[in-house]
């Protein structure tokens, strides 16, 4: 961690980036500096310009944008002056980049070893191949990955999300750069993997005196890793300060809004006298609503691998049950099994006393209507060739029998329900933000007037304010429609704010289930305690 006594290695002064052939600014008057070993967190909502600023350190601007003014220096180098071969050698060797999605960054056709060796040799042409391979092995060990030949011969699809992100971190730090730009590097990772990745980044920056530009919308992670924080809103820098300054005494209303919108697992602590530490390990039902959806001893497999083993729970009308666990615990397989996209190898999924067929296509039309699924990615869940009106009207026509102008009126009403204007009916998914697309996905799901909603990691890619608005919308739908909800997530702080009960899934088994406060404040299973302890918190 840096004491800020050293001169800055990164100096951005009065940076102005505009749309090509326009005077419209994407970011304007940005001035920031970062010293060796320091991690600067850059936070803000989607579209605030934080990634745009970070990428200028690699002399990169997205298509349709240009740097109109200002200075960008790394050490003694004027980054804006770099061209051609000098720029190629600069990227990676002096300023490295860790992307948000490691799956997209790694070549699926090349082994991990080949990719790392080729990346290193592009900048170390005079190094022998044996020395390069030794450099790769040492770097993999430094980020906590195996360095044996069998691991080096694996392809990206054979690695977990956390392992792929560590490979990207290894590639970034391997050439001893002065600066690393990290673009949402823990988005989509479970809390345990996230904690390990964050600790690795912090250690490497400290040991190697690397300055880091850490772009994120997750304020709790920023609080865990960064030395200082810069807050951006609509392309402008609204506040910069130390960690305690920003999180304890924010001066700008936008900063205060971001902090207020960030869920905190410690925000609803209950005392031991208020909540007795007892209860059955497989859970308890709360509320007076009837049991509308239940799972009885469900098992599921992927090929020869058993993914779910004897899972069981109940959900009542108006209740939200959150399913939490690490990546690979079986959460998404379970959610797909509930809606008939993955057949169980044993057990039953029951809707209002009726056992559902394993596959969705074998269920009755009414059963399919009553159990709806919202996919994780708002970017891939909607057909890019269909307008928003088409996306929502298809299930309406299938399940409600509405026709003509009645369909259009109902689509407008549903958009209003999810706080979107009726004019968006003519828009296409590419014209919408991530939060708007997720609202459309919710509108499409509730168009069927379901009894049960299965939500699979639906807020993992959304910034905190959009995430808060989506949760608020789901809570309103629960109140007004009596929806039963199964909410799959790895974000423990988020579900603490709205789920009535929690089921903890480890290696395909439910190891703990109960009311939310009891599970979080007095966990009985070691795995639950580990998840709670790994969840980052904002400064109190």
XYZ file of C-alpha atoms in Angstrom:
540
model
C 0.000 0.000 0.000
C 1.369 3.410 -0.964
C 1.931 6.275 1.413
C 1.675 8.768 -1.508
C 5.209 10.080 -0.731
C 6.554 9.119 -4.177
C 5.959 11.190 -7.318
C 3.093 9.908 -9.487
C 3.794 7.422 -12.261
C 0.429 8.199 -13.913
C -0.566 11.788 -14.618
C -3.808 12.560 -16.436
C -4.447 16.274 -16.810
C -7.551 18.045 -18.183
C -8.460 15.036 -20.341
C -11.262 15.660 -22.835
C -12.642 12.879 -25.062
C -15.322 13.714 -27.618
C -17.508 11.963 -30.172
C -15.929 12.087 -33.653
C -17.389 14.859 -35.851
C -19.197 16.304 -32.862
C -18.553 18.664 -29.982
C -20.284 16.291 -27.540
C -17.945 15.214 -24.745
C -17.749 11.625 -23.508
C -15.463 12.664 -20.654
C -14.290 16.178 -19.879
C -11.693 17.887 -17.688
C -10.425 14.701 -16.001
C -7.290 15.118 -13.888
C -5.948 12.155 -11.901
C -2.632 10.750 -10.740
C -1.477 7.394 -9.367
C 1.792 6.658 -7.551
C 3.842 3.418 -7.652
C 2.195 0.672 -5.606
C -1.040 2.650 -5.244
C -4.441 1.344 -6.347
C -6.839 4.066 -7.463
C -10.467 2.940 -7.604
C -12.556 4.630 -10.304
C -16.263 4.179 -9.637
C -19.528 5.293 -11.178
C -22.564 3.976 -12.984
C -22.495 2.422 -16.458
C -21.815 5.153 -19.005
C -19.990 7.410 -16.533
C -16.768 7.175 -18.582
C -14.584 5.297 -16.095
C -13.427 2.586 -18.536
C -12.936 5.193 -21.274
C -10.469 7.070 -19.057
C -8.642 3.872 -18.069
C -8.156 2.776 -21.674
C -6.462 6.064 -22.585
C -3.466 4.859 -20.555
C -3.023 2.265 -23.315
C -3.559 5.011 -25.928
C -6.855 3.401 -26.876
C -10.214 5.030 -27.549
C -13.327 3.249 -28.689
C -14.535 3.600 -32.261
C -16.307 6.909 -32.765
C -14.353 8.691 -30.016
C -11.234 10.858 -30.063
C -8.987 12.486 -27.474
C -9.621 16.187 -28.020
C -7.386 17.648 -25.346
C -5.400 17.118 -22.183
C -2.288 15.213 -21.221
C -1.649 11.532 -20.431
C 1.778 10.677 -19.048
C 3.155 7.440 -17.630
C 6.559 8.099 -16.126
C 8.420 10.297 -18.609
C 6.379 9.127 -21.610
C 3.700 11.194 -23.318
C 1.210 8.415 -24.112
C -0.627 10.493 -26.746
C 2.556 10.738 -28.838
C 3.006 6.958 -29.206
C 2.441 5.440 -32.657
C 3.036 2.187 -34.553
C 5.740 -0.140 -33.255
C 6.471 2.072 -30.248
C 2.826 1.826 -29.181
C 2.740 -1.951 -29.729
C 5.746 -2.418 -27.465
C 4.291 0.012 -24.917
C 1.081 -1.956 -24.444
C 1.735 -4.870 -22.149
C 5.307 -3.947 -21.262
C 4.676 -0.527 -19.671
C 0.897 -0.471 -19.212
C -0.991 -3.780 -18.961
C -4.706 -4.531 -19.027
C -6.905 -7.011 -17.137
C -10.335 -7.337 -18.796
C -13.767 -7.810 -17.254
C -14.484 -11.046 -19.136
C -11.502 -13.423 -19.166
C -13.378 -15.868 -21.411
C -13.498 -13.267 -24.177
C -9.858 -12.257 -23.612
C -8.365 -15.754 -23.902
C -8.085 -17.558 -27.241
C -10.246 -20.719 -26.980
C -8.055 -22.546 -29.543
C -4.749 -22.099 -27.724
C -3.566 -23.685 -24.492
C -2.933 -21.474 -21.483
C 0.818 -22.120 -21.694
C 0.988 -21.198 -25.380
C -0.896 -17.940 -24.843
C 1.288 -16.829 -21.943
C 4.543 -17.776 -23.681
C 3.548 -16.008 -26.920
C 2.497 -12.894 -25.007
C 5.821 -12.745 -23.164
C 7.952 -13.401 -26.264
C 6.239 -10.573 -28.147
C 8.029 -8.213 -25.739
C 11.131 -10.267 -24.861
C 12.441 -11.288 -28.276
C 16.012 -11.838 -27.068
C 14.966 -14.172 -24.264
C 15.433 -17.914 -24.800
C 12.286 -20.041 -24.978
C 13.431 -21.897 -21.849
C 13.747 -18.630 -19.928
C 10.315 -17.497 -21.132
C 8.711 -20.752 -20.025
C 10.364 -20.423 -16.627
C 9.046 -16.843 -16.391
C 5.523 -18.133 -17.161
C 5.767 -20.908 -14.560
C 6.995 -18.490 -11.885
C 4.206 -16.015 -12.659
C 1.499 -18.697 -12.490
C 2.776 -19.744 -9.066
C 2.788 -16.088 -8.000
C -0.943 -15.771 -8.749
C -1.754 -19.040 -6.984
C -2.147 -21.314 -10.006
C -0.441 -24.655 -10.777
C 2.619 -24.403 -13.032
C 2.935 -28.078 -13.967
C 2.792 -29.138 -17.650
C -0.733 -30.565 -17.317
C -2.109 -27.151 -16.306
C -0.160 -25.336 -19.030
C -1.681 -27.708 -21.585
C -5.261 -26.901 -20.582
C -7.564 -24.800 -22.743
C -9.595 -21.874 -21.354
C -12.843 -23.885 -21.301
C -11.187 -26.333 -18.894
C -10.630 -23.598 -16.287
C -13.041 -22.035 -13.803
C -13.899 -18.339 -14.009
C -11.538 -17.543 -11.157
C -8.680 -19.498 -12.756
C -9.184 -17.719 -16.087
C -9.099 -14.339 -14.357
C -5.876 -15.317 -12.563
C -4.346 -16.265 -15.934
C -5.217 -12.774 -17.219
C -3.672 -11.235 -14.090
C -0.534 -13.352 -14.629
C -0.321 -12.142 -18.240
C -0.679 -8.522 -17.121
C 1.968 -8.586 -14.366
C 4.443 -10.934 -16.083
C 6.376 -8.182 -17.906
C 6.686 -5.965 -14.803
C 4.639 -3.042 -16.143
C 4.568 0.354 -14.455
C 0.766 0.475 -14.568
C -2.082 -2.050 -14.740
C -5.592 -1.073 -15.815
C -8.155 -3.437 -14.253
C -11.613 -3.246 -15.827
C -14.202 -4.779 -13.452
C -11.939 -7.829 -12.883
C -14.181 -9.516 -10.279
C -17.589 -9.062 -11.944
C -19.326 -12.438 -12.107
C -17.022 -14.134 -9.576
C -18.409 -15.630 -6.369
C -17.396 -13.988 -3.086
C -14.743 -16.558 -2.158
C -13.033 -16.436 -5.570
C -13.426 -12.646 -5.621
C -11.670 -12.327 -2.255
C -8.736 -14.422 -3.485
C -8.424 -12.482 -6.764
C -8.564 -9.122 -4.961
C -5.902 -10.261 -2.466
C -3.672 -11.394 -5.349
C -3.967 -8.016 -7.102
C -3.234 -6.119 -3.891
C -0.165 -8.245 -3.114
C 1.289 -7.961 -6.630
C 0.866 -4.181 -6.662
C 2.570 -3.918 -3.260
C 5.453 -6.276 -4.054
C 6.152 -5.014 -7.577
C 5.365 -1.324 -6.962
C 2.820 -1.357 -9.785
C 0.323 1.499 -9.987
C -3.215 0.237 -10.612
C -6.219 1.948 -12.176
C -9.095 -0.158 -10.795
C -12.407 0.392 -12.631
C -15.451 -0.969 -10.791
C -19.109 -0.459 -9.931
C -18.748 -2.618 -6.800
C -18.041 -0.164 -3.994
C -17.564 -2.917 -1.404
C -14.732 -4.455 -3.455
C -13.207 -1.012 -3.997
C -13.315 -0.468 -0.231
C -11.423 -3.746 0.243
C -8.563 -3.114 -2.186
C -8.073 0.566 -3.072
C -6.025 3.344 -1.469
C -7.970 6.214 -3.020
C -11.243 6.540 -4.899
C -12.290 8.729 -7.835
C -16.032 9.075 -8.459
C -17.272 9.757 -12.005
C -20.723 10.870 -13.105
C -21.720 11.465 -16.747
C -18.138 11.892 -17.916
C -17.055 14.214 -15.130
C -14.974 13.713 -12.002
C -17.191 14.714 -9.074
C -15.082 13.618 -6.108
C -11.613 12.223 -5.337
C -10.350 11.255 -1.927
C -8.914 8.650 0.395
C -10.935 5.570 1.244
C -12.151 6.859 4.646
C -12.922 10.281 3.148
C -15.113 8.956 0.357
C -16.953 6.255 2.289
C -17.331 7.990 5.661
C -17.673 11.646 4.669
C -18.691 11.928 1.000
C -19.256 15.513 -0.106
C -21.035 15.043 -3.441
C -24.718 13.962 -3.640
C -23.895 11.437 -6.385
C -21.296 9.726 -4.186
C -23.795 9.584 -1.340
C -26.360 8.037 -3.705
C -23.926 5.321 -4.837
C -23.048 4.442 -1.239
C -26.724 4.372 -0.221
C -27.522 2.063 -3.163
C -24.767 -0.411 -2.235
C -26.111 -3.389 -0.266
C -24.159 -4.151 2.891
C -24.236 -7.549 4.544
C -23.653 -5.917 7.950
C -26.517 -3.434 7.582
C -29.174 -5.565 9.253
C -27.360 -7.216 12.143
C -29.612 -8.663 14.801
C -28.576 -9.348 18.361
C -28.496 -12.765 19.952
C -31.334 -11.733 22.258
C -33.516 -10.759 19.298
C -32.899 -13.963 17.375
C -32.458 -17.311 19.020
C -29.746 -19.404 17.468
C -31.665 -22.546 16.625
C -33.629 -24.156 13.787
C -33.586 -27.124 11.418
C -30.667 -27.312 9.004
C -32.887 -27.923 5.988
C -34.860 -24.755 6.570
C -38.067 -23.366 7.860
C -40.991 -21.672 6.146
C -42.001 -18.131 6.974
C -45.184 -16.176 6.380
C -48.781 -17.203 5.955
C -48.864 -17.736 2.167
C -49.548 -21.202 0.814
C -46.714 -23.362 -0.501
C -46.894 -22.859 -4.261
C -43.592 -24.398 -5.358
C -41.465 -27.153 -3.862
C -38.465 -29.293 -4.683
C -38.229 -32.804 -3.266
C -34.930 -34.730 -3.150
C -33.779 -33.476 -6.575
C -30.525 -34.742 -8.068
C -28.988 -33.812 -11.419
C -25.965 -34.752 -13.477
C -23.730 -33.357 -16.217
C -22.510 -36.465 -17.998
C -20.866 -38.645 -15.352
C -20.611 -35.787 -12.848
C -23.261 -35.484 -10.153
C -24.035 -31.761 -9.810
C -27.068 -31.844 -7.475
C -27.614 -34.343 -4.682
C -30.884 -34.592 -2.742
C -31.906 -30.917 -2.895
C -35.202 -29.952 -1.274
C -37.029 -26.737 -0.300
C -40.412 -24.972 -0.398
C -41.441 -21.474 -1.490
C -44.672 -19.731 -0.469
C -46.649 -17.065 -2.306
C -45.099 -13.628 -1.860
C -41.848 -15.113 -0.539
C -38.310 -14.834 -1.901
C -35.925 -17.735 -1.320
C -32.317 -16.907 -2.223
C -29.987 -19.691 -3.369
C -26.363 -18.808 -2.625
C -23.036 -20.562 -3.061
C -19.743 -20.475 -4.929
C -19.349 -21.001 -8.662
C -19.748 -24.706 -9.340
C -21.994 -25.290 -6.323
C -24.920 -26.204 -8.600
C -27.020 -23.014 -8.343
C -27.554 -22.439 -12.060
C -28.085 -26.145 -12.766
C -30.766 -26.167 -10.069
C -32.496 -23.091 -11.497
C -32.484 -24.618 -15.002
C -33.853 -27.862 -13.562
C -36.740 -25.973 -11.937
C -37.900 -24.554 -15.286
C -37.344 -27.733 -17.299
C -34.185 -26.765 -19.172
C -32.173 -29.512 -17.453
C -33.749 -32.852 -16.536
C -33.197 -34.135 -12.984
C -31.795 -37.629 -12.530
C -33.980 -38.068 -9.459
C -36.533 -36.338 -7.258
C -39.497 -34.089 -8.051
C -40.276 -30.461 -8.856
C -43.815 -29.719 -7.649
C -46.125 -26.823 -8.590
C -49.258 -26.487 -6.459
C -49.267 -30.200 -5.647
C -48.682 -31.347 -9.245
C -45.380 -33.001 -10.145
C -43.838 -31.240 -13.159
C -42.402 -33.168 -16.094
C -38.578 -33.112 -16.342
C -38.484 -31.071 -19.563
C -40.342 -27.837 -20.247
C -41.659 -29.148 -23.589
C -43.398 -31.996 -21.723
C -45.201 -29.655 -19.305
C -48.643 -28.268 -19.986
C -48.966 -24.770 -21.417
C -50.419 -23.523 -18.134
C -47.555 -25.043 -16.119
C -45.038 -23.314 -18.395
C -46.904 -20.038 -17.954
C -46.926 -20.278 -14.176
C -43.150 -20.811 -13.771
C -41.038 -18.198 -15.566
C -37.272 -17.798 -15.844
C -35.154 -14.630 -16.064
C -31.718 -15.320 -17.520
C -28.450 -14.013 -16.112
C -27.347 -11.904 -19.065
C -29.656 -9.124 -20.257
C -27.425 -8.875 -23.339
C -28.018 -12.416 -24.639
C -31.528 -13.083 -23.286
C -33.264 -10.929 -25.912
C -33.318 -11.650 -29.659
C -31.345 -8.774 -31.250
C -33.571 -8.916 -34.364
C -36.811 -8.506 -32.440
C -38.123 -5.163 -31.250
C -39.054 -4.767 -27.593
C -42.718 -4.979 -28.587
C -42.098 -8.323 -30.312
C -40.123 -9.665 -27.334
C -42.961 -8.986 -24.890
C -45.922 -9.666 -27.197
C -44.799 -13.218 -28.073
C -45.542 -14.743 -24.628
C -48.667 -12.569 -24.376
C -50.107 -14.013 -27.569
C -49.038 -17.532 -26.603
C -50.491 -17.581 -23.099
C -53.214 -14.918 -22.913
C -54.916 -15.181 -26.284
C -54.866 -11.392 -26.763
C -54.838 -10.086 -30.335
C -54.443 -6.868 -32.291
C -54.509 -3.560 -30.430
C -55.127 -5.327 -27.104
C -51.636 -6.838 -27.305
C -50.033 -3.455 -27.938
C -51.932 -1.880 -25.038
C -50.858 -4.691 -22.733
C -47.191 -4.344 -23.816
C -47.337 -0.614 -23.027
C -48.856 -1.410 -19.633
C -46.130 -3.960 -18.849
C -43.396 -1.498 -19.820
C -44.989 1.014 -17.475
C -44.975 -1.624 -14.712
C -41.202 -2.020 -15.067
C -40.711 1.786 -15.251
C -39.961 2.007 -18.984
C -41.702 4.407 -21.419
C -44.109 3.041 -24.028
C -41.987 4.581 -26.807
C -39.420 1.831 -26.178
C -41.727 -0.648 -27.899
C -40.151 0.293 -31.233
C -36.579 0.032 -29.920
C -34.225 -2.938 -30.313
C -32.060 -4.476 -27.555
C -28.881 -2.852 -28.919
C -30.410 0.573 -28.233
C -30.965 -0.164 -24.528
C -28.650 -0.109 -21.513
C -28.039 -3.249 -19.443
C -30.534 -2.142 -16.805
C -33.193 -1.353 -19.425
C -32.708 -4.758 -21.074
C -33.091 -6.502 -17.735
C -36.343 -4.599 -17.141
C -37.584 -5.779 -20.540
C -36.675 -9.367 -19.576
C -38.699 -8.950 -16.370
C -41.637 -7.471 -18.322
C -41.530 -10.458 -20.676
C -41.530 -12.893 -17.743
C -44.458 -11.259 -15.908
C -46.438 -10.910 -19.159
C -47.479 -14.516 -18.563
C -48.877 -13.643 -15.104
C -46.702 -16.338 -13.445
C -46.946 -17.671 -9.907
C -43.223 -18.405 -9.611
C -40.244 -16.416 -10.889
C -36.787 -18.027 -11.140
C -34.062 -15.336 -11.286
C -30.580 -16.583 -12.247
C -27.864 -14.052 -11.256
C -29.921 -11.287 -12.895
C -28.063 -8.347 -11.310
C -24.460 -9.587 -11.554
C -23.549 -7.327 -14.505
C -25.450 -4.234 -13.328
C -24.108 -1.214 -11.452
C -25.338 -0.571 -7.917
C -28.028 2.018 -8.655
C -29.551 -0.059 -11.486
C -29.276 -3.155 -9.288
C -31.163 -1.365 -6.504
C -33.933 -0.308 -8.904
C -34.312 -3.876 -10.242
C -34.602 -5.268 -6.703
C -37.132 -2.563 -5.812
C -39.165 -3.549 -8.879
C -39.122 -7.250 -7.943
C -40.221 -6.433 -4.394
C -43.124 -4.389 -5.744
C -44.163 -7.297 -7.991
C -44.046 -9.613 -4.981
C -46.310 -7.294 -3.009
C -48.809 -6.588 -5.779
C -48.924 -10.011 -7.466
C -48.004 -12.395 -4.639
C -45.135 -13.775 -6.711
C -43.048 -16.562 -5.232
C -39.412 -16.064 -6.156
C -36.274 -18.194 -6.262
C -33.331 -15.790 -6.535
C -30.024 -17.401 -7.523
C -26.963 -15.287 -6.708
C -23.453 -15.184 -5.279
C -24.027 -11.661 -3.893
C -24.777 -12.224 -0.208
C -25.021 -8.524 0.646
C -27.682 -8.044 -2.025
C -30.019 -10.819 -0.875
C -29.742 -9.731 2.738
C -31.679 -6.611 1.785
C -34.777 -8.360 0.431
C -34.869 -12.191 0.644
C -37.003 -13.736 3.400
C -35.051 -16.997 3.447
C -31.644 -18.266 2.352
C -30.606 -21.713 1.134
C -26.846 -22.332 1.019
C -25.666 -24.719 -1.680
C -22.273 -26.428 -1.478
C -21.180 -29.035 -4.020
C -24.760 -29.803 -4.992
C -26.191 -30.088 -1.468
C -28.143 -27.626 0.659
C -26.014 -27.370 3.799
C -28.043 -24.666 5.560
C -31.445 -23.062 5.102
C -33.390 -20.598 7.207
C -34.567 -17.031 7.661
C -32.115 -14.511 6.251
C -31.000 -12.801 9.459
C -30.495 -16.093 11.263
C -28.383 -17.596 8.468
C -26.183 -14.511 8.128
C -25.846 -13.577 11.796
C -25.669 -17.065 13.310
C -24.569 -19.494 10.565
C -24.391 -23.100 11.729
C -22.375 -24.575 8.855
C -18.650 -23.818 8.311
C -19.260 -23.231 4.586
C -21.883 -20.561 5.324
C -19.516 -18.874 7.765
C -16.799 -18.852 5.101
C -19.144 -17.210 2.554
C -20.250 -14.541 5.037
C -16.680 -13.774 6.112
C -15.543 -13.528 2.466
C -18.184 -10.929 1.596
C -16.621 -7.445 1.379
C -18.210 -4.615 3.374
C -18.162 -0.853 3.041
C -16.253 1.055 5.711
C -18.504 1.399 8.753
